[in-house]
Amino acid sequence: GESVGLHLPTLSVQEGDNSIINCAYSNSASDYFIWYKQESGKGPQFIIDIRSNMDKRQGQRVTVLLNKTVKHLSLQIAATQPGDSAVYFCAEKTNNNDMRFGAGTRLTVKP
Amino acid sequence: EAQVTQNPRYLITVTGKKLTVTCSQNMNHEYMSWYRQDPGLGLRQIYYSMNVEVTDKGDVPEGYKVSRKEKRNFPLILESPSPNQTSLYFCASSHGLNYEQYFGPGTRLTVT
């Protein structure tokens, strides 16, 4: 079946650098995408979302890019801080109204 | 404080002993959902509910039941738990399908 996936399971960056976390999805009919952050021992926390009629959305220090041509989603974190260390999940809402999550990328920020 | 609560947070049980994990939200959300999280597999949707008395299967519904008799509550029922249901379970709620979901703190279930 179709699923959401991630290019890299781990990412290590230096504090102050920018981070880019990637996600590939295969359901071309998905119309809503979300990035979540999960810290150890906690539930996922919403970061930013984007609907399929957009290709870019910005929040505070975060930007989500959606490329529907190649079915690719990315999360950019500017000036990464130690508090950004966590597992990041992308999720898509499919045309069957299911919510599917990727396996996650662990981001480690080195001081 | 707006939140999703789950109980219990930790549960160890034996195969075949029926259990219920409760979920409650105080944000008047229509949409609620249950997920399980297993290492390397991310979150997988078990069941979701668009509104009171409306529930639908997610990706992995086998062995689970849910009910939505009230808007704020969405319990997850395991009629006859098995060891392969050992997992970390999350409940979530949102205003609707195309809105961010708010997650509970999780319930770690071990079935021996």
mmCIF file of C-alpha atoms in Angstrom:
data_model
loop_
_atom_site.group_PDB
_atom_site.id
_atom_site.type_symbol
_atom_site.label_atom_id
_atom_site.label_comp_id
_atom_site.label_asym_id
_atom_site.label_seq_id
_atom_site.Cartn_x
_atom_site.Cartn_y
_atom_site.Cartn_z
ATOM 1 C CA GLY A 1 0.000 0.000 0.000
ATOM 2 C CA GLU A 2 0.971 3.631 -0.181
ATOM 3 C CA SER A 3 2.862 5.116 2.720
ATOM 4 C CA VAL A 4 4.711 8.157 3.899
ATOM 5 C CA GLY A 5 8.451 7.727 4.223
ATOM 6 C CA LEU A 6 11.564 9.636 5.133
ATOM 7 C CA HIS A 7 14.898 9.894 3.351
ATOM 8 C CA LEU A 8 17.062 9.893 6.500
ATOM 9 C CA PRO A 9 16.402 8.313 9.865
ATOM 10 C CA THR A 10 18.892 10.563 11.720
ATOM 11 C CA LEU A 11 20.218 14.078 11.269
ATOM 12 C CA SER A 12 22.924 15.776 13.295
ATOM 13 C CA VAL A 13 23.517 19.524 13.011
ATOM 14 C CA GLN A 14 25.553 22.175 14.768
ATOM 15 C CA GLU A 15 23.719 24.669 16.934
ATOM 16 C CA GLY A 16 22.915 27.761 14.921
ATOM 17 C CA ASP A 17 22.923 25.957 11.574
ATOM 18 C CA ASN A 18 19.816 25.401 9.495
ATOM 19 C CA SER A 19 18.213 21.939 9.424
ATOM 20 C CA ILE A 20 16.341 20.323 6.588
ATOM 21 C CA ILE A 21 14.255 17.215 7.170
ATOM 22 C CA ASN A 22 12.804 15.474 4.147
ATOM 23 C CA CYS A 23 9.765 13.323 3.565
ATOM 24 C CA ALA A 24 8.537 11.426 0.514
ATOM 25 C CA TYR A 25 4.890 10.537 0.099
ATOM 26 C CA SER A 26 3.332 8.293 -2.492
ATOM 27 C CA ASN A 27 -0.392 9.079 -2.362
ATOM 28 C CA SER A 28 -0.813 11.761 -4.996
ATOM 29 C CA ALA A 29 -4.393 12.381 -3.828
ATOM 30 C CA SER A 30 -3.342 13.432 -0.313
ATOM 31 C CA ASP A 31 -4.429 16.995 0.297
ATOM 32 C CA TYR A 32 -3.144 17.933 3.742
ATOM 33 C CA PHE A 33 0.302 17.531 5.267
ATOM 34 C CA ILE A 34 1.587 18.135 8.767
ATOM 35 C CA TRP A 35 4.926 18.122 10.555
ATOM 36 C CA TYR A 36 5.035 17.007 14.176
ATOM 37 C CA LYS A 37 7.819 17.076 16.754
ATOM 38 C CA GLN A 38 8.070 14.405 19.410
ATOM 39 C CA GLU A 39 10.300 14.771 22.416
ATOM 40 C CA SER A 40 11.253 11.804 24.525
ATOM 41 C CA GLY A 41 8.384 10.577 26.685
ATOM 42 C CA LYS A 42 5.826 12.923 25.154
ATOM 43 C CA GLY A 43 3.145 12.861 22.520
ATOM 44 C CA PRO A 44 3.698 14.434 19.100
ATOM 45 C CA GLN A 45 3.371 18.197 18.983
ATOM 46 C CA PHE A 46 2.174 20.163 15.963
ATOM 47 C CA ILE A 47 4.798 22.297 14.219
ATOM 48 C CA ILE A 48 3.351 23.415 10.924
ATOM 49 C CA ASP A 49 0.941 22.256 8.244
ATOM 50 C CA ILE A 50 0.330 22.855 4.554
ATOM 51 C CA ARG A 51 -2.549 22.168 2.237
ATOM 52 C CA SER A 52 -2.068 20.788 -1.240
ATOM 53 C CA ASN A 53 -3.033 24.067 -2.917
ATOM 54 C CA MET A 54 0.135 25.664 -1.516
ATOM 55 C CA ASP A 55 3.826 24.973 -2.072
ATOM 56 C CA LYS A 56 5.340 26.873 0.825
ATOM 57 C CA ARG A 57 4.311 27.954 4.278
ATOM 58 C CA GLN A 58 6.336 29.726 6.930
ATOM 59 C CA GLY A 59 6.079 29.788 10.663
ATOM 60 C CA GLN A 60 8.337 30.978 13.405
ATOM 61 C CA ARG A 61 11.809 29.648 12.439
ATOM 62 C CA VAL A 62 10.197 26.853 10.403
ATOM 63 C CA THR A 63 9.253 26.537 6.766
ATOM 64 C CA VAL A 64 7.457 23.687 5.052
ATOM 65 C CA LEU A 65 7.887 23.114 1.343
ATOM 66 C CA LEU A 66 5.597 20.916 -0.718
ATOM 67 C CA ASN A 67 6.585 19.667 -4.146
ATOM 68 C CA LYS A 68 3.614 17.807 -5.569
ATOM 69 C CA THR A 69 5.411 17.005 -8.807
ATOM 70 C CA VAL A 70 7.848 14.697 -7.061
ATOM 71 C CA LYS A 71 5.673 14.087 -4.004
ATOM 72 C CA HIS A 72 8.164 15.537 -1.587
ATOM 73 C CA LEU A 73 7.726 17.440 1.646
ATOM 74 C CA SER A 74 10.447 19.143 3.638
ATOM 75 C CA LEU A 75 10.766 20.932 6.940
ATOM 76 C CA GLN A 76 13.366 23.635 7.309
ATOM 77 C CA ILE A 77 14.365 24.841 10.755
ATOM 78 C CA ALA A 78 16.359 28.052 10.873
ATOM 79 C CA ALA A 79 19.089 28.634 13.456
ATOM 80 C CA THR A 80 18.623 25.241 15.038
ATOM 81 C CA GLN A 81 18.737 25.219 18.837
ATOM 82 C CA PRO A 82 19.373 22.419 21.355
ATOM 83 C CA GLY A 83 15.659 22.489 22.203
ATOM 84 C CA ASP A 84 14.930 21.422 18.641
ATOM 85 C CA SER A 85 16.466 18.005 19.302
ATOM 86 C CA ALA A 86 13.613 15.522 18.884
ATOM 87 C CA VAL A 87 12.067 13.089 16.443
ATOM 88 C CA TYR A 88 10.224 14.755 13.582
ATOM 89 C CA PHE A 89 7.335 13.118 11.754
ATOM 90 C CA CYS A 90 5.620 14.084 8.573
ATOM 91 C CA ALA A 91 1.991 13.034 8.148
ATOM 92 C CA GLU A 92 -0.441 13.080 5.268
ATOM 93 C CA LYS A 93 -4.197 12.928 5.105
ATOM 94 C CA THR A 94 -5.074 10.571 2.289
ATOM 95 C CA ASN A 95 -8.092 10.685 0.012
ATOM 96 C CA ASN A 96 -9.578 7.952 2.221
ATOM 97 C CA ASN A 97 -9.390 10.350 5.181
ATOM 98 C CA ASP A 98 -6.716 8.221 6.852
ATOM 99 C CA MET A 99 -3.861 10.001 8.588
ATOM 100 C CA ARG A 100 -0.527 8.354 7.774
ATOM 101 C CA PHE A 101 2.754 9.109 9.447
ATOM 102 C CA GLY A 102 6.308 8.544 8.357
ATOM 103 C CA ALA A 103 8.723 6.558 10.501
ATOM 104 C CA GLY A 104 10.373 9.733 11.801
ATOM 105 C CA THR A 105 13.768 11.462 11.673
ATOM 106 C CA ARG A 106 15.792 11.972 14.821
ATOM 107 C CA LEU A 107 17.346 15.427 14.885
ATOM 108 C CA THR A 108 20.320 15.933 17.193
ATOM 109 C CA VAL A 109 21.674 19.432 17.732
ATOM 110 C CA LYS A 110 25.301 19.622 18.810
ATOM 111 C CA PRO A 111 26.315 22.587 20.978
ATOM 112 C CA GLU B 1 -5.926 24.246 30.047
ATOM 113 C CA ALA B 2 -6.734 22.741 26.655
ATOM 114 C CA GLN B 3 -5.605 19.150 26.676
ATOM 115 C CA VAL B 4 -6.110 15.525 25.766
ATOM 116 C CA THR B 5 -5.900 13.123 28.687
ATOM 117 C CA GLN B 6 -5.385 9.386 28.624
ATOM 118 C CA ASN B 7 -5.695 6.799 31.363
ATOM 119 C CA PRO B 8 -3.929 4.768 32.428
ATOM 120 C CA ARG B 9 -0.484 6.016 31.428
ATOM 121 C CA TYR B 10 1.077 2.614 32.013
ATOM 122 C CA LEU B 11 -0.546 -0.810 32.010
ATOM 123 C CA ILE B 12 0.794 -4.332 32.240
ATOM 124 C CA THR B 13 -1.754 -7.049 31.628
ATOM 125 C CA VAL B 14 -2.068 -10.651 30.560
ATOM 126 C CA THR B 15 -3.253 -12.169 27.313
ATOM 127 C CA GLY B 16 -7.028 -12.291 26.999
ATOM 128 C CA LYS B 17 -7.939 -9.925 29.830
ATOM 129 C CA LYS B 18 -10.208 -7.205 28.472
ATOM 130 C CA LEU B 19 -9.040 -3.651 28.994
ATOM 131 C CA THR B 20 -10.091 -0.114 28.161
ATOM 132 C CA VAL B 21 -7.889 2.913 27.688
ATOM 133 C CA THR B 22 -9.804 6.134 28.145
ATOM 134 C CA CYS B 23 -9.301 9.335 26.194
ATOM 135 C CA SER B 24 -10.887 12.670 26.905
ATOM 136 C CA GLN B 25 -10.508 16.133 25.374
ATOM 137 C CA ASN B 26 -11.776 19.481 26.619
ATOM 138 C CA MET B 27 -11.513 21.452 23.380
ATOM 139 C CA ASN B 28 -14.926 20.585 21.922
ATOM 140 C CA HIS B 29 -13.197 18.855 18.996
ATOM 141 C CA GLU B 30 -15.268 16.831 16.557
ATOM 142 C CA TYR B 31 -12.442 14.608 15.345
ATOM 143 C CA MET B 32 -10.694 12.075 17.568
ATOM 144 C CA SER B 33 -8.271 9.311 16.731
ATOM 145 C CA TRP B 34 -6.198 6.491 18.202
ATOM 146 C CA TYR B 35 -2.666 5.573 17.118
ATOM 147 C CA ARG B 36 -0.125 3.030 18.136
ATOM 148 C CA GLN B 37 3.580 3.746 17.963
ATOM 149 C CA ASP B 38 6.123 0.999 17.505
ATOM 150 C CA PRO B 39 9.899 1.348 16.980
ATOM 151 C CA GLY B 40 10.763 1.927 13.341
ATOM 152 C CA LEU B 41 7.122 2.083 12.277
ATOM 153 C CA GLY B 42 6.123 5.553 13.357
ATOM 154 C CA LEU B 43 2.497 6.126 14.296
ATOM 155 C CA ARG B 44 -0.189 3.965 12.766
ATOM 156 C CA GLN B 45 -3.816 4.914 12.925
ATOM 157 C CA ILE B 46 -6.129 2.395 14.611
ATOM 158 C CA TYR B 47 -9.537 4.076 14.519
ATOM 159 C CA TYR B 48 -10.860 7.569 14.138
ATOM 160 C CA SER B 49 -14.129 9.351 14.737
ATOM 161 C CA MET B 50 -15.451 12.318 12.802
ATOM 162 C CA ASN B 51 -18.158 13.037 15.342
ATOM 163 C CA VAL B 52 -20.415 11.446 17.957
ATOM 164 C CA GLU B 53 -21.592 7.977 16.916
ATOM 165 C CA VAL B 54 -19.370 8.064 13.795
ATOM 166 C CA THR B 55 -16.260 5.869 13.792
ATOM 167 C CA ASP B 56 -14.040 4.512 11.019
ATOM 168 C CA LYS B 57 -11.193 2.063 10.751
ATOM 169 C CA GLY B 58 -7.663 3.293 10.269
ATOM 170 C CA ASP B 59 -4.708 1.276 9.052
ATOM 171 C CA VAL B 60 -4.514 -1.262 11.888
ATOM 172 C CA PRO B 61 -7.967 -1.779 13.450
ATOM 173 C CA GLU B 62 -7.758 -5.533 14.048
ATOM 174 C CA GLY B 63 -8.106 -6.465 17.707
ATOM 175 C CA TYR B 64 -9.439 -3.063 18.756
ATOM 176 C CA LYS B 65 -12.824 -1.474 19.292
ATOM 177 C CA VAL B 66 -13.835 2.108 19.916
ATOM 178 C CA SER B 67 -16.972 4.011 20.770
ATOM 179 C CA ARG B 68 -17.963 7.669 20.596
ATOM 180 C CA LYS B 69 -21.041 8.177 22.688
ATOM 181 C CA GLU B 70 -20.018 11.646 23.826
ATOM 182 C CA LYS B 71 -18.061 14.307 22.007
ATOM 183 C CA ARG B 72 -15.303 14.571 24.601
ATOM 184 C CA ASN B 73 -14.591 10.843 25.116
ATOM 185 C CA PHE B 74 -13.167 8.220 22.784
ATOM 186 C CA PRO B 75 -12.217 5.023 24.639
ATOM 187 C CA LEU B 76 -10.090 2.297 23.069
ATOM 188 C CA ILE B 77 -11.156 -1.235 23.941
ATOM 189 C CA LEU B 78 -9.075 -4.375 23.659
ATOM 190 C CA GLU B 79 -11.508 -7.260 24.107
ATOM 191 C CA SER B 80 -8.834 -9.962 24.186
ATOM 192 C CA PRO B 81 -5.359 -8.412 24.242
ATOM 193 C CA SER B 82 -2.451 -10.320 22.746
ATOM 194 C CA PRO B 83 1.324 -9.756 23.076
ATOM 195 C CA ASN B 84 1.495 -8.172 19.595
ATOM 196 C CA GLN B 85 -0.610 -5.334 20.975
ATOM 197 C CA THR B 86 2.207 -4.344 23.292
ATOM 198 C CA SER B 87 2.851 -0.801 22.184
ATOM 199 C CA LEU B 88 2.692 2.902 22.981
ATOM 200 C CA TYR B 89 -0.794 4.282 22.313
ATOM 201 C CA PHE B 90 -1.726 7.866 21.600
ATOM 202 C CA CYS B 91 -5.095 9.512 21.446
ATOM 203 C CA ALA B 92 -5.498 12.731 19.476
ATOM 204 C CA SER B 93 -8.214 15.241 18.695
ATOM 205 C CA SER B 94 -8.772 18.113 16.288
ATOM 206 C CA HIS B 95 -11.462 20.395 14.923
ATOM 207 C CA GLY B 96 -11.670 18.271 11.813
ATOM 208 C CA LEU B 97 -9.756 16.311 9.198
ATOM 209 C CA ASN B 98 -7.739 19.202 7.844
ATOM 210 C CA TYR B 99 -6.644 20.601 11.163
ATOM 211 C CA GLU B 100 -3.730 19.977 13.471
ATOM 212 C CA GLN B 101 -4.191 17.186 15.949
ATOM 213 C CA TYR B 102 -3.536 17.552 19.652
ATOM 214 C CA PHE B 103 -2.044 14.446 21.172
ATOM 215 C CA GLY B 104 -2.392 12.967 24.616
ATOM 216 C CA PRO B 105 0.641 11.951 26.690
ATOM 217 C CA GLY B 106 0.487 8.298 25.635
ATOM 218 C CA THR B 107 -0.331 4.967 27.269
ATOM 219 C CA ARG B 108 2.362 2.331 27.406
ATOM 220 C CA LEU B 109 0.715 -1.080 27.268
ATOM 221 C CA THR B 110 2.482 -4.381 27.856
ATOM 222 C CA VAL B 111 0.624 -7.632 27.240
ATOM 223 C CA THR B 112 2.345 -10.745 28.601
#
